[in-house]
């Protein structure tokens, strides 16, 4: 699983823009693991060949939820969407 959010995550939730890159780290790592290395024609290990917008969205949502231990309000705020929109996306992706 993902580690619990650290001080940077809480600073970002409090509105500290300098902390935002660390909060998005988990989502960026999840998406980066899906993208083949430059010059590589094969998908990354772990089945990353399904690089669709839906797959990227699902990975970002799952990573953000894990970062905030399933807290919908914090995850939605970090993703820049409403809680209702996040619930719709959770249903869409079966998360």
GROMACS .gro file of C-alpha atoms in nm:
model
   95
    1UNK     CA    1   0.000   0.000   0.000
    2UNK     CA    2   0.085   0.364  -0.008
    3UNK     CA    3   0.245   0.537   0.292
    4UNK     CA    4   0.034   0.767   0.505
    5UNK     CA    5   0.039   1.132   0.401
    6UNK     CA    6   0.329   1.323   0.549
    7UNK     CA    7   0.362   1.681   0.667
    8UNK     CA    8   0.393   1.806   0.308
    9UNK     CA    9   0.055   1.659   0.220
   10UNK     CA   10  -0.111   1.831   0.513
   11UNK     CA   11   0.065   2.158   0.428
   12UNK     CA   12  -0.067   2.130   0.072
   13UNK     CA   13  -0.419   2.068   0.199
   14UNK     CA   14  -0.381   2.381   0.411
   15UNK     CA   15  -0.307   2.578   0.095
   16UNK     CA   16   0.074   2.577   0.081
   17UNK     CA   17   0.143   2.566  -0.296
   18UNK     CA   18   0.509   2.478  -0.238
   19UNK     CA   19   0.400   2.143  -0.096
   20UNK     CA   20   0.176   2.042  -0.389
   21UNK     CA   21   0.444   1.858  -0.590
   22UNK     CA   22   0.496   1.616  -0.302
   23UNK     CA   23   0.124   1.551  -0.270
   24UNK     CA   24   0.098   1.466  -0.638
   25UNK     CA   25   0.404   1.241  -0.616
   26UNK     CA   26   0.204   0.924  -0.560
   27UNK     CA   27  -0.022   0.989  -0.858
   28UNK     CA   28   0.273   1.084  -1.078
   29UNK     CA   29   0.459   0.769  -0.977
   30UNK     CA   30   0.156   0.555  -1.059
   31UNK     CA   31   0.120   0.713  -1.402
   32UNK     CA   32   0.495   0.706  -1.473
   33UNK     CA   33   0.503   0.334  -1.403
   34UNK     CA   34   0.254   0.289  -1.688
   35UNK     CA   35   0.461   0.475  -1.951
   36UNK     CA   36   0.731   0.287  -2.145
   37UNK     CA   37   1.086   0.416  -2.109
   38UNK     CA   38   1.210   0.646  -2.386
   39UNK     CA   39   1.329   0.442  -2.680
   40UNK     CA   40   1.160   0.127  -2.551
   41UNK     CA   41   0.907  -0.043  -2.772
   42UNK     CA   42   0.785  -0.280  -2.503
   43UNK     CA   43   0.540  -0.193  -2.227
   44UNK     CA   44   0.677  -0.168  -1.872
   45UNK     CA   45   0.664  -0.466  -1.639
   46UNK     CA   46   0.337  -0.506  -1.457
   47UNK     CA   47   0.101  -0.479  -1.752
   48UNK     CA   48   0.147  -0.109  -1.826
   49UNK     CA   49   0.057  -0.161  -2.191
   50UNK     CA   50  -0.300  -0.038  -2.136
   51UNK     CA   51  -0.204   0.330  -2.148
   52UNK     CA   52  -0.543   0.487  -2.203
   53UNK     CA   53  -0.685   0.805  -2.056
   54UNK     CA   54  -0.919   0.592  -1.844
   55UNK     CA   55  -0.628   0.384  -1.713
   56UNK     CA   56  -0.430   0.696  -1.627
   57UNK     CA   57  -0.733   0.853  -1.457
   58UNK     CA   58  -0.797   0.534  -1.259
   59UNK     CA   59  -0.431   0.516  -1.148
   60UNK     CA   60  -0.430   0.881  -1.042
   61UNK     CA   61  -0.753   0.841  -0.844
   62UNK     CA   62  -0.640   0.519  -0.676
   63UNK     CA   63  -0.301   0.666  -0.583
   64UNK     CA   64  -0.456   0.985  -0.447
   65UNK     CA   65  -0.711   0.791  -0.241
   66UNK     CA   66  -0.431   0.573  -0.103
   67UNK     CA   67  -0.228   0.884  -0.022
   68UNK     CA   68  -0.517   1.015   0.189
   69UNK     CA   69  -0.616   0.676   0.336
   70UNK     CA   70  -0.947   0.673   0.149
   71UNK     CA   71  -1.055   1.023   0.255
   72UNK     CA   72  -1.286   1.129  -0.029
   73UNK     CA   73  -1.291   1.500   0.060
   74UNK     CA   74  -0.912   1.535   0.066
   75UNK     CA   75  -0.865   1.323  -0.247
   76UNK     CA   76  -1.127   1.524  -0.440
   77UNK     CA   77  -0.969   1.853  -0.333
   78UNK     CA   78  -0.623   1.734  -0.436
   79UNK     CA   79  -0.754   1.611  -0.772
   80UNK     CA   80  -0.932   1.942  -0.828
   81UNK     CA   81  -1.280   1.789  -0.860
   82UNK     CA   82  -1.594   1.785  -0.647
   83UNK     CA   83  -1.671   1.496  -0.414
   84UNK     CA   84  -1.971   1.411  -0.634
   85UNK     CA   85  -1.746   1.394  -0.942
   86UNK     CA   86  -1.501   1.173  -0.754
   87UNK     CA   87  -1.782   0.938  -0.650
   88UNK     CA   88  -1.894   0.916  -1.016
   89UNK     CA   89  -1.540   0.835  -1.125
   90UNK     CA   90  -1.505   0.574  -0.849
   91UNK     CA   91  -1.816   0.402  -0.982
   92UNK     CA   92  -1.699   0.433  -1.341
   93UNK     CA   93  -1.363   0.270  -1.260
   94UNK     CA   94  -1.495   0.020  -1.006
   95UNK     CA   95  -1.272   0.152  -0.729
   0.00000   0.00000   0.00000
